[in-house]
Amino acid sequence: MFKISLFLSTALFFLVASVDRAGASDSADGRCSQDLAGVPPAVRAVFQKPAYQDAVWGLRAVNLDNGRTLLDLNPDCSFYIGSVRKVFSIGELLNEVGPRHRYNTPIYRRGAISGSGVLAGDLVLVASGDLTMGGRTKPDGSIAIGNFDHNEANSLGNADLTKPDPLAGYRTLARQVARAGIRRVTGDVIIDDRLFRPYLFRDEFKVRPIFVNDDVVDVAIKPTTAGEPAATAVRPLSSALRVKTPIRTGRRGSSLSLAIDPELPQCIGRPGCSATVAGSVPINLVPPLTGKFPLVRTVRIVEPANYARTVLIELLRENGVRVDAAATRPNPVSLLPRQRHYPADTKVAELTGLPYAESAKLVLKVSYNIGADTSLLLFGLTQGVDNMDGALEKERHVLASRYGIRPAEYRFFDGSGGGETRALNRAVTRMLTGLSRSAAFPAFRDGLPILGVDGSLAMVTDYKSDPTLVGATGQVRAKTGTYLAGTATGPLLKAQALGGYVATKAGRRIVFQLVVNNVPVSGIDDIIQIFQDQGRVSAILWRDY
């Protein structure tokens, strides 16, 4: 099997492309029908477009105020739903820990501090699962989010770079260590990343509870003069991974050509580790998505503990703390004490994390896959398990006991919607209904993308061409999900889904799940149009119900 993974989860969708001879073009479920009887004419007009002649649609809408089912097309069809799965993982953790919960990250000393400030021992940063480590915190304490997230820059073709310093949290920790009176560390600096068992993400790298700049290095690119080097800026800068940028400015009308080698560098933690972003950027390029420079590419930090250790040592030294150990070496986990054995009086620094409601907003607005998987692992910890399989098992119990959602009604593999994630529409709407009754609901609702406004629904604007629908702007909050597969006959959109809430024109509150499976597409423009069609249907729900 040949497989390519593309994570277009930012302002568009989560996308997995694969060629699998063992039935990549199968229908979502044998109980799915193309019969549109009972579907309102305005919605049916969208579903009956020629592009969907071989597709299967599902739509369930429920009045939240009285529980009445308004629409229920294909109720027994197990649809592929992609990143709509995040509704479950993020909602569950919000309910368990509360929107105000903070994942704080402490540093402990192991050894005594002499009168001259010499620590005869180690410094240990204990990773908490804080997704941003201060790297997205705005001056007002909220989280910085763009509509096109840098985690997906290589797949989307560009990204927004948020303004906060991606190393802000590590700088804060380094300053606190210096203020604690430590002037020299004779031992080592260690990242304790044992909070949960590492999870293999998309067969590419292991997710751990420590993050630096969302575990990517950004390369911002601007053309200069044809034939001359392009202007480039790399962030963050660290000897843990040096990114070289031999990029030229191409002549007018030339092709954009950029290559990343390696995109997943395995050398992080060893001296001299580097990656290269090389190629040519036309002088007259109009950057995709954003329409403005910089053009962004990223290199993945596949060993975040090694990278974080180096960054912390470098910043300690900047703050006058001498560290005898080499900055670039693998994280020496063998030196750690038994897990969670850190006396309170040995704490020398602590980074206060953002409220989890802010992290939830990041995951939901831009469909941050690694953040969703981490969130499910953190949910597992609240249930007494420290691994993905255990978290999924605990989730099955919670979904059945608290929300009345049976295991037969869904199939989840991780926390983000990877692979052939499936669910019945009623499973999604039951979850959304249950969340609407929880104390954490305002935070969950605020985290969802808003139709025509932000996140993965910012670009959905075609419905505004109809004067009767334009009022839906800001009234639909929903999570998107996409699953694209390659087949022998071309790309097949196995899923485009949209699940969330509508505050209707008539003043009703509706919960809905809208999904289409198995649409042949020729490229990204076709997928965007399907996205727009689903935005129109959600706007029709606003107008007509």
Coordinates of C-alpha atoms in Angstrom, one line a residue:
M1 CA 0.0 0.0 0.0
F2 CA 1.2 3.4 -1.0
K3 CA 0.3 6.1 1.4
I4 CA 0.6 9.9 1.5
S5 CA -0.6 11.9 4.6
L6 CA -1.6 15.5 4.1
F7 CA -3.0 17.4 7.1
L8 CA -5.1 20.2 5.6
S9 CA -6.7 20.8 8.9
T10 CA -6.4 24.5 9.2
A11 CA -8.9 26.9 7.5
L12 CA -10.0 24.1 5.2
F13 CA -10.1 20.6 6.6
F14 CA -8.3 17.5 7.9
L15 CA -7.2 15.5 4.9
V16 CA -5.6 12.1 4.6
A17 CA -4.7 11.0 1.1
S18 CA -3.9 7.3 0.4
V19 CA -4.0 4.8 -2.3
D20 CA -5.1 1.4 -1.0
R21 CA -6.0 -1.4 -3.4
A22 CA -8.1 -3.0 -0.7
G23 CA -11.2 -0.9 -1.3
A24 CA -10.3 2.7 -0.8
S25 CA -13.4 3.6 -2.9
D26 CA -15.9 1.7 -0.8
S27 CA -19.1 3.2 0.4
A28 CA -19.2 4.3 4.0
D29 CA -21.7 1.7 4.9
G30 CA -24.1 -0.7 3.3
R31 CA -27.1 0.9 5.1
C32 CA -26.6 4.2 3.3
S33 CA -29.2 5.3 0.7
Q34 CA -29.3 8.0 -2.0
D35 CA -33.0 8.5 -1.6
L36 CA -33.6 12.2 -0.8
A37 CA -37.3 11.9 0.0
G38 CA -38.2 14.2 2.8
V39 CA -35.3 16.5 2.3
P40 CA -36.5 20.2 1.9
P41 CA -36.3 21.4 -1.7
A42 CA -33.7 24.1 -1.0
V43 CA -31.4 21.5 0.6
R44 CA -32.2 18.9 -2.0
A45 CA -31.1 21.3 -4.7
V46 CA -27.6 21.2 -3.2
F47 CA -27.5 17.5 -2.7
Q48 CA -28.7 16.9 -6.3
K49 CA -25.8 18.8 -8.0
P50 CA -24.1 16.7 -10.7
A51 CA -21.0 16.5 -8.6
Y52 CA -22.9 14.4 -6.1
Q53 CA -24.6 11.9 -8.4
D54 CA -22.7 8.9 -6.9
A55 CA -22.4 10.4 -3.4
V56 CA -24.3 9.6 -0.2
W57 CA -25.5 12.5 2.0
G58 CA -26.5 12.5 5.6
L59 CA -28.2 15.3 7.5
R60 CA -29.6 15.2 11.0
A61 CA -31.0 18.3 12.7
V62 CA -32.6 18.4 16.2
N63 CA -34.3 21.2 18.1
L64 CA -32.3 21.6 21.3
D65 CA -35.1 23.3 23.1
N66 CA -37.6 20.4 22.8
G67 CA -35.6 17.5 21.5
R68 CA -37.7 17.2 18.3
T69 CA -35.9 15.7 15.3
L70 CA -36.4 18.1 12.4
L71 CA -34.4 16.2 9.7
D72 CA -32.9 12.7 9.7
L73 CA -31.5 11.6 6.3
N74 CA -29.7 8.2 6.4
P75 CA -30.0 7.7 10.2
D76 CA -28.4 4.2 10.1
C77 CA -25.5 5.1 7.8
S78 CA -22.0 4.9 9.4
F79 CA -20.4 7.9 7.7
Y80 CA -16.8 8.8 7.6
I81 CA -16.5 12.1 9.5
G82 CA -12.8 13.1 9.7
S83 CA -12.1 15.8 12.2
V84 CA -15.7 16.1 13.4
R85 CA -14.3 13.5 15.8
K86 CA -12.6 16.3 17.7
V87 CA -16.0 17.3 19.1
F88 CA -15.8 14.2 21.3
S89 CA -12.2 14.4 22.4
I90 CA -12.2 18.1 23.2
G91 CA -15.6 18.2 24.7
E92 CA -14.7 15.3 27.0
L93 CA -11.6 16.9 28.4
L94 CA -13.3 20.2 28.8
N95 CA -16.0 18.5 30.9
E96 CA -13.5 16.6 33.0
V97 CA -11.0 19.3 33.9
G98 CA -13.1 22.5 33.3
P99 CA -12.4 25.4 31.0
R100 CA -10.3 27.2 33.6
H101 CA -7.9 24.3 34.3
R102 CA -4.3 25.1 33.5
Y103 CA -1.6 22.7 32.6
N104 CA 1.4 24.2 34.5
T105 CA 5.0 23.2 33.8
P106 CA 7.4 23.2 36.8
I107 CA 11.2 22.9 37.0
Y108 CA 12.7 21.1 40.0
R109 CA 16.3 21.0 41.2
R110 CA 17.9 17.7 42.2
G111 CA 20.7 18.7 44.5
A112 CA 21.6 21.5 46.9
I113 CA 22.4 25.1 45.9
S114 CA 25.6 26.5 47.5
G115 CA 25.9 30.0 48.7
S116 CA 27.6 31.0 45.5
G117 CA 24.6 29.8 43.5
V118 CA 26.1 26.4 42.3
L119 CA 23.5 23.7 41.9
A120 CA 25.3 20.4 42.5
G121 CA 22.9 18.3 40.5
D122 CA 20.3 18.5 37.8
L123 CA 17.4 20.7 36.7
V124 CA 14.3 18.7 35.6
L125 CA 11.4 20.2 33.6
V126 CA 8.3 18.1 34.1
A127 CA 6.2 18.2 31.0
S128 CA 2.5 18.7 31.7
G129 CA 0.9 18.5 28.3
D130 CA 0.7 22.3 27.9
L131 CA 0.1 22.6 24.1
T132 CA 1.5 26.0 23.7
M133 CA 4.1 26.6 26.4
G134 CA 3.5 30.3 26.3
G135 CA 4.3 30.5 22.6
R136 CA 0.8 31.7 21.5
T137 CA -0.1 33.9 24.5
K138 CA -1.2 37.5 23.6
P139 CA -0.7 40.4 25.9
D140 CA -4.3 40.1 27.1
G141 CA -3.7 36.5 28.1
S142 CA -5.8 35.0 25.3
I143 CA -4.4 32.6 22.6
A144 CA -3.2 33.8 19.2
I145 CA -4.8 31.8 16.3
G146 CA -4.7 32.4 12.6
N147 CA -7.1 31.1 10.0
F148 CA -4.3 29.1 8.3
D149 CA -2.2 27.4 10.9
H150 CA 1.5 26.8 10.5
N151 CA 1.1 23.1 11.5
E152 CA -0.3 22.7 8.0
A153 CA 1.8 25.1 6.0
N154 CA 3.4 22.4 3.9
S155 CA 0.1 20.9 2.9
L156 CA -1.9 24.1 2.5
G157 CA 0.9 25.8 0.6
N158 CA 1.1 28.7 3.1
A159 CA 0.1 29.8 6.6
D160 CA -0.4 32.7 9.0
L161 CA 2.4 33.1 11.6
T162 CA 1.1 34.4 14.9
K163 CA 2.9 37.3 16.6
P164 CA 3.9 36.0 20.1
D165 CA 7.4 34.7 20.7
P166 CA 7.3 30.9 20.3
L167 CA 9.9 30.6 23.0
A168 CA 8.2 32.9 25.5
G169 CA 7.4 30.2 28.0
Y170 CA 10.9 28.8 28.0
R171 CA 12.3 32.3 28.5
T172 CA 10.0 32.8 31.5
L173 CA 11.3 29.5 33.0
A174 CA 14.9 30.4 32.4
R175 CA 14.5 33.8 34.1
Q176 CA 12.7 32.2 37.1
V177 CA 15.6 29.7 37.5
A178 CA 18.1 32.6 37.6
R179 CA 15.9 34.5 40.1
A180 CA 15.9 31.4 42.3
G181 CA 19.6 32.1 42.8
I182 CA 21.1 29.4 40.6
R183 CA 24.2 30.6 38.7
R184 CA 25.6 27.2 37.6
V185 CA 24.3 23.7 37.1
T186 CA 27.0 21.1 37.4
G187 CA 24.7 18.2 36.5
D188 CA 22.3 18.1 33.5
V189 CA 19.1 19.6 32.3
I190 CA 16.4 16.9 31.7
I191 CA 12.9 16.9 30.3
D192 CA 10.6 14.5 32.2
D193 CA 8.2 13.6 29.4
R194 CA 6.7 10.5 31.1
L195 CA 3.2 12.0 31.7
F196 CA 1.8 9.5 29.2
R197 CA 3.2 6.9 26.8
P198 CA 4.3 8.4 23.5
Y199 CA 1.8 8.0 20.8
L200 CA 2.8 7.3 17.2
F201 CA 1.2 10.0 15.1
R202 CA 0.3 9.0 11.5
D203 CA 3.4 6.7 11.4
E204 CA 5.6 9.7 11.4
F205 CA 6.7 10.7 14.9
K206 CA 5.7 10.2 18.5
V207 CA 3.5 12.7 20.3
R208 CA 4.9 13.5 23.8
P209 CA 3.6 16.0 26.4
I210 CA 6.3 18.6 25.7
F211 CA 6.0 21.2 22.9
V212 CA 8.1 24.0 21.4
N213 CA 6.3 26.2 18.8
D214 CA 3.8 23.4 18.2
D215 CA 6.8 21.2 17.5
V216 CA 7.7 22.8 14.2
V217 CA 10.4 25.2 13.0
D218 CA 8.9 28.0 10.8
V219 CA 10.6 29.3 7.7
A220 CA 9.2 32.7 6.5
I221 CA 10.1 33.5 2.9
K222 CA 9.9 36.7 0.8
P223 CA 11.3 37.3 -2.7
T224 CA 13.8 40.1 -3.3
T225 CA 15.4 40.7 -6.7
A226 CA 15.2 38.2 -9.5
G227 CA 18.4 36.0 -9.4
E228 CA 19.2 37.0 -5.8
P229 CA 18.7 35.1 -2.6
A230 CA 15.2 35.4 -1.1
A231 CA 14.8 36.9 2.3
T232 CA 14.2 34.3 4.9
A233 CA 13.6 34.1 8.6
V234 CA 13.7 31.0 10.7
R235 CA 11.9 30.6 14.1
P236 CA 12.7 29.5 16.6
L237 CA 16.5 29.6 16.4
S238 CA 18.3 26.8 18.2
S239 CA 21.3 24.6 17.8
A240 CA 19.0 21.7 18.4
L241 CA 18.0 21.9 14.7
R242 CA 19.6 24.4 12.3
V243 CA 17.5 25.1 9.2
K244 CA 19.4 26.2 6.1
T245 CA 17.5 28.3 3.5
P246 CA 19.3 28.4 0.1
I247 CA 16.3 29.9 -1.7
R248 CA 16.5 32.1 -4.8
T249 CA 14.2 34.7 -6.1
G250 CA 12.9 33.5 -9.5
R251 CA 12.1 35.7 -12.5
R252 CA 8.6 36.9 -13.2
G253 CA 6.4 34.0 -14.4
S254 CA 8.7 31.3 -13.1
S255 CA 7.5 28.4 -11.0
L256 CA 7.4 28.1 -7.3
S257 CA 9.7 25.3 -6.3
L258 CA 10.5 24.5 -2.6
A259 CA 11.8 21.3 -1.2
I260 CA 12.3 20.3 2.5
D261 CA 15.0 17.8 3.3
P262 CA 14.4 16.1 5.5
E263 CA 10.9 17.2 6.5
L264 CA 11.1 14.8 9.5
P265 CA 14.7 15.1 10.7
Q266 CA 15.7 12.2 13.0
C267 CA 18.9 13.8 14.2
I268 CA 17.5 16.2 16.8
G269 CA 19.5 15.7 19.9
R270 CA 22.8 15.2 18.1
P271 CA 25.4 17.9 17.4
G272 CA 25.2 19.4 13.9
C273 CA 21.6 18.4 13.2
S274 CA 20.2 20.3 10.3
A275 CA 17.5 20.4 7.6
T276 CA 17.3 22.4 4.4
V277 CA 14.5 24.3 2.7
A278 CA 15.7 25.0 -0.8
G279 CA 14.3 26.2 -4.1
S280 CA 13.0 29.2 -5.9
V281 CA 10.2 31.8 -5.3
P282 CA 9.0 33.8 -8.2
I283 CA 9.3 37.6 -7.8
N284 CA 5.7 38.1 -8.8
L285 CA 4.2 35.3 -6.7
V286 CA 0.9 36.0 -5.0
P287 CA 1.1 33.7 -1.9
P288 CA -1.8 31.2 -1.7
L289 CA -4.5 31.5 1.0
T290 CA -3.2 34.7 2.7
G291 CA -2.5 36.7 -0.5
K292 CA 0.5 38.3 1.2
F293 CA 4.0 37.5 2.3
P294 CA 5.7 35.8 4.0
L295 CA 5.3 32.4 2.4
V296 CA 5.7 29.8 5.1
R297 CA 7.2 26.3 5.2
T298 CA 7.9 24.2 8.3
V299 CA 10.2 21.5 9.5
R300 CA 8.8 19.1 12.0
I301 CA 10.4 18.7 15.4
V302 CA 10.2 15.0 15.7
E303 CA 12.1 14.7 19.0
P304 CA 10.5 17.5 21.1
A305 CA 12.1 16.5 24.4
N306 CA 15.6 16.7 22.9
Y307 CA 14.7 20.0 21.2
A308 CA 13.1 21.5 24.4
R309 CA 16.1 20.5 26.5
T310 CA 18.5 22.3 24.1
V311 CA 16.3 25.4 24.0
L312 CA 16.1 25.6 27.8
I313 CA 19.9 25.3 28.2
E314 CA 20.4 28.0 25.6
L315 CA 18.0 30.3 27.4
L316 CA 19.5 29.5 30.8
R317 CA 22.9 30.6 29.5
E318 CA 21.4 33.8 28.1
N319 CA 20.1 34.5 31.6
G320 CA 23.4 34.1 33.3
V321 CA 23.0 30.4 34.3
R322 CA 26.0 28.3 33.4
V323 CA 25.2 24.7 32.5
D324 CA 28.1 22.3 32.4
A325 CA 26.3 19.7 30.3
A326 CA 26.4 20.0 26.5
A327 CA 23.4 21.7 25.0
T328 CA 23.0 19.3 22.1
R329 CA 22.6 15.7 23.2
P330 CA 19.7 13.3 23.6
N331 CA 17.5 14.0 26.6
P332 CA 19.1 11.9 29.4
V333 CA 15.9 10.3 30.8
S334 CA 18.0 7.6 32.5
L335 CA 18.9 10.2 35.1
L336 CA 15.3 10.8 36.1
P337 CA 14.0 9.8 39.6
R338 CA 10.9 7.6 39.8
Q339 CA 7.9 9.3 38.2
R340 CA 6.2 12.2 40.1
H341 CA 8.8 12.0 42.9
Y342 CA 9.7 15.7 43.2
P343 CA 9.5 17.3 46.7
A344 CA 7.6 20.6 46.6
D345 CA 10.4 22.6 48.2
T346 CA 12.7 21.7 45.3
K347 CA 10.6 23.6 42.7
V348 CA 12.6 26.5 41.3
A349 CA 10.4 27.6 38.4
E350 CA 6.9 27.1 37.0
L351 CA 5.2 28.2 33.8
T352 CA 1.5 28.9 34.2
G353 CA -0.3 27.5 31.2
L354 CA -3.3 29.1 29.5
P355 CA -6.8 28.0 30.6
Y356 CA -7.6 24.8 28.8
A357 CA -10.6 26.6 27.1
E358 CA -7.9 28.6 25.1
S359 CA -6.1 25.4 24.1
A360 CA -9.5 23.8 23.1
K361 CA -10.2 26.9 21.0
L362 CA -6.9 26.3 19.1
V363 CA -7.7 22.7 18.4
L364 CA -11.2 23.3 17.3
K365 CA -10.7 26.5 15.3
V366 CA -7.8 25.2 13.2
S367 CA -8.4 21.5 13.7
Y368 CA -5.0 21.0 15.3
N369 CA -4.5 17.2 15.1
I370 CA -1.6 16.8 17.5
G371 CA -3.5 18.9 20.0
A372 CA -6.6 16.7 19.7
D373 CA -4.6 13.5 20.2
T374 CA -2.8 15.0 23.2
S375 CA -6.2 16.1 24.6
L376 CA -7.5 12.6 24.4
L377 CA -4.4 11.3 26.2
L378 CA -4.9 14.0 28.9
F379 CA -8.5 12.8 29.1
G380 CA -7.2 9.3 29.6
L381 CA -5.1 10.5 32.6
T382 CA -8.3 11.8 34.3
Q383 CA -9.6 8.2 34.0
G384 CA -6.5 6.6 35.3
V385 CA -4.8 5.5 32.0
D386 CA -1.7 6.8 30.3
N387 CA -1.9 5.5 26.7
M388 CA -4.0 6.0 23.6
D389 CA -5.6 2.5 23.6
G390 CA -6.6 2.9 27.3
A391 CA -8.0 6.4 26.7
L392 CA -10.1 5.1 23.8
E393 CA -11.5 2.4 26.0
K394 CA -12.3 4.8 28.8
E395 CA -13.9 7.1 26.3
R396 CA -16.2 4.2 25.1
H397 CA -17.4 3.8 28.7
V398 CA -18.0 7.6 29.1
L399 CA -19.9 7.9 25.8
A400 CA -22.2 5.0 26.7
S401 CA -22.8 6.0 30.3
R402 CA -23.1 9.8 30.1
Y403 CA -24.3 10.4 26.5
G404 CA -26.1 7.2 25.6
I405 CA -23.8 6.6 22.6
R406 CA -23.2 2.9 22.0
P407 CA -19.8 1.7 20.7
A408 CA -21.6 0.3 17.6
E409 CA -22.5 3.9 16.6
Y410 CA -18.9 5.0 15.9
R411 CA -15.4 3.9 15.2
F412 CA -12.5 6.0 16.5
F413 CA -8.8 5.3 16.2
D414 CA -7.3 8.3 17.9
G415 CA -8.4 11.7 19.2
S416 CA -8.1 13.7 16.0
G417 CA -10.2 11.8 13.4
G418 CA -7.4 10.0 11.6
G419 CA -7.9 7.1 9.3
E420 CA -11.4 5.8 8.5
T421 CA -13.0 7.4 11.5
R422 CA -16.8 6.8 11.3
A423 CA -20.0 7.7 13.2
L424 CA -23.7 7.7 12.8
N425 CA -25.2 11.1 12.6
R426 CA -27.1 10.6 15.8
A427 CA -23.9 9.8 17.7
V428 CA -22.6 13.2 16.7
T429 CA -25.8 15.1 17.5
R430 CA -26.2 13.2 20.9
M431 CA -22.7 14.3 21.8
L432 CA -23.3 17.9 20.8
T433 CA -26.6 17.8 22.7
G434 CA -25.0 16.5 25.8
L435 CA -22.3 19.1 25.6
S436 CA -24.9 21.8 25.3
R437 CA -26.1 20.9 28.7
S438 CA -22.7 20.9 30.4
A439 CA -21.2 23.6 32.6
A440 CA -18.3 23.7 30.1
F441 CA -20.6 24.4 27.1
P442 CA -19.9 28.2 26.7
A443 CA -16.2 27.5 26.3
F444 CA -16.8 24.6 23.9
R445 CA -19.2 26.7 21.8
D446 CA -16.8 29.6 21.7
G447 CA -14.1 27.4 20.5
L448 CA -15.9 26.2 17.4
P449 CA -15.3 27.8 14.0
I450 CA -17.9 30.4 13.1
L451 CA -19.5 30.5 9.6
G452 CA -18.0 33.2 7.5
V453 CA -16.0 34.6 10.3
D454 CA -13.0 32.5 11.6
G455 CA -11.2 29.2 11.8
S456 CA -12.0 26.5 9.4
L457 CA -15.3 28.3 8.4
A458 CA -13.7 31.7 7.6
M459 CA -13.5 31.0 3.9
V460 CA -17.1 29.6 3.6
T461 CA -18.8 32.7 2.1
D462 CA -20.6 31.5 -1.1
Y463 CA -23.9 31.5 0.8
K464 CA -23.7 35.3 1.1
S465 CA -24.5 35.6 -2.6
D466 CA -28.1 34.8 -1.6
P467 CA -29.6 37.8 0.2
T468 CA -31.9 35.5 2.2
L469 CA -28.9 33.6 3.6
V470 CA -26.4 36.3 4.4
G471 CA -27.8 36.7 7.9
A472 CA -26.4 33.3 8.8
T473 CA -23.0 34.8 9.2
G474 CA -21.9 34.3 12.8
Q475 CA -25.0 32.2 13.6
V476 CA -23.5 28.8 12.8
R477 CA -20.7 27.3 14.9
A478 CA -19.5 23.9 13.7
K479 CA -16.6 21.6 13.4
T480 CA -15.4 20.5 10.0
G481 CA -13.9 17.2 8.8
T482 CA -12.5 15.9 5.6
Y483 CA -11.1 12.5 4.4
L484 CA -9.7 12.2 0.9
A485 CA -8.5 9.0 -0.6
G486 CA -6.6 8.1 -3.8
T487 CA -8.1 5.4 -5.9
A488 CA -7.2 3.8 -9.3
T489 CA -9.6 6.2 -11.0
G490 CA -8.5 9.4 -9.2
P491 CA -9.0 11.2 -5.9
L492 CA -12.2 10.4 -3.9
L493 CA -13.5 12.6 -1.2
K494 CA -14.6 9.9 1.3
A495 CA -15.9 12.5 3.7
Q496 CA -16.7 16.1 4.1
A497 CA -18.6 16.7 7.4
L498 CA -19.9 19.6 9.4
G499 CA -21.3 19.2 12.9
G500 CA -22.4 21.9 15.4
Y501 CA -25.0 24.4 16.3
V502 CA -27.3 26.9 14.6
A503 CA -29.0 29.9 16.2
T504 CA -31.8 30.2 13.7
K505 CA -33.5 33.3 12.3
A506 CA -36.7 32.3 14.1
G507 CA -34.8 32.2 17.4
R508 CA -34.5 28.4 17.8
R509 CA -31.4 26.5 18.8
I510 CA -30.6 23.6 16.5
V511 CA -27.9 20.9 16.7
F512 CA -26.9 19.3 13.4
Q513 CA -24.6 16.9 11.6
L514 CA -24.2 17.3 7.8
V515 CA -22.0 14.9 5.9
V516 CA -21.3 13.6 2.4
N517 CA -19.3 10.5 1.5
N518 CA -17.7 9.3 -1.7
V519 CA -17.5 12.3 -4.0
P520 CA -15.0 12.1 -6.9
V521 CA -12.8 15.2 -7.1
S522 CA -10.2 16.4 -9.5
G523 CA -8.4 18.8 -7.1
I524 CA -8.6 21.2 -4.2
D525 CA -11.0 23.6 -6.0
D526 CA -13.6 20.8 -6.1
I527 CA -13.1 20.2 -2.4
I528 CA -13.5 23.8 -1.5
Q529 CA -16.7 23.9 -3.5
I530 CA -18.1 21.0 -1.5
F531 CA -17.1 22.9 1.6
Q532 CA -19.0 25.9 0.3
D533 CA -22.1 23.8 -0.5
Q534 CA -22.2 22.5 3.1
G535 CA -21.9 26.1 4.3
R536 CA -25.0 26.9 2.2
V537 CA -27.0 24.1 3.7
S538 CA -26.1 25.2 7.2
A539 CA -27.3 28.7 6.2
I540 CA -30.5 27.2 4.9
L541 CA -31.1 25.6 8.3
W542 CA -30.6 29.1 9.8
R543 CA -33.2 30.6 7.5
D544 CA -35.8 28.0 7.4
Y545 CA -36.0 26.5 10.9

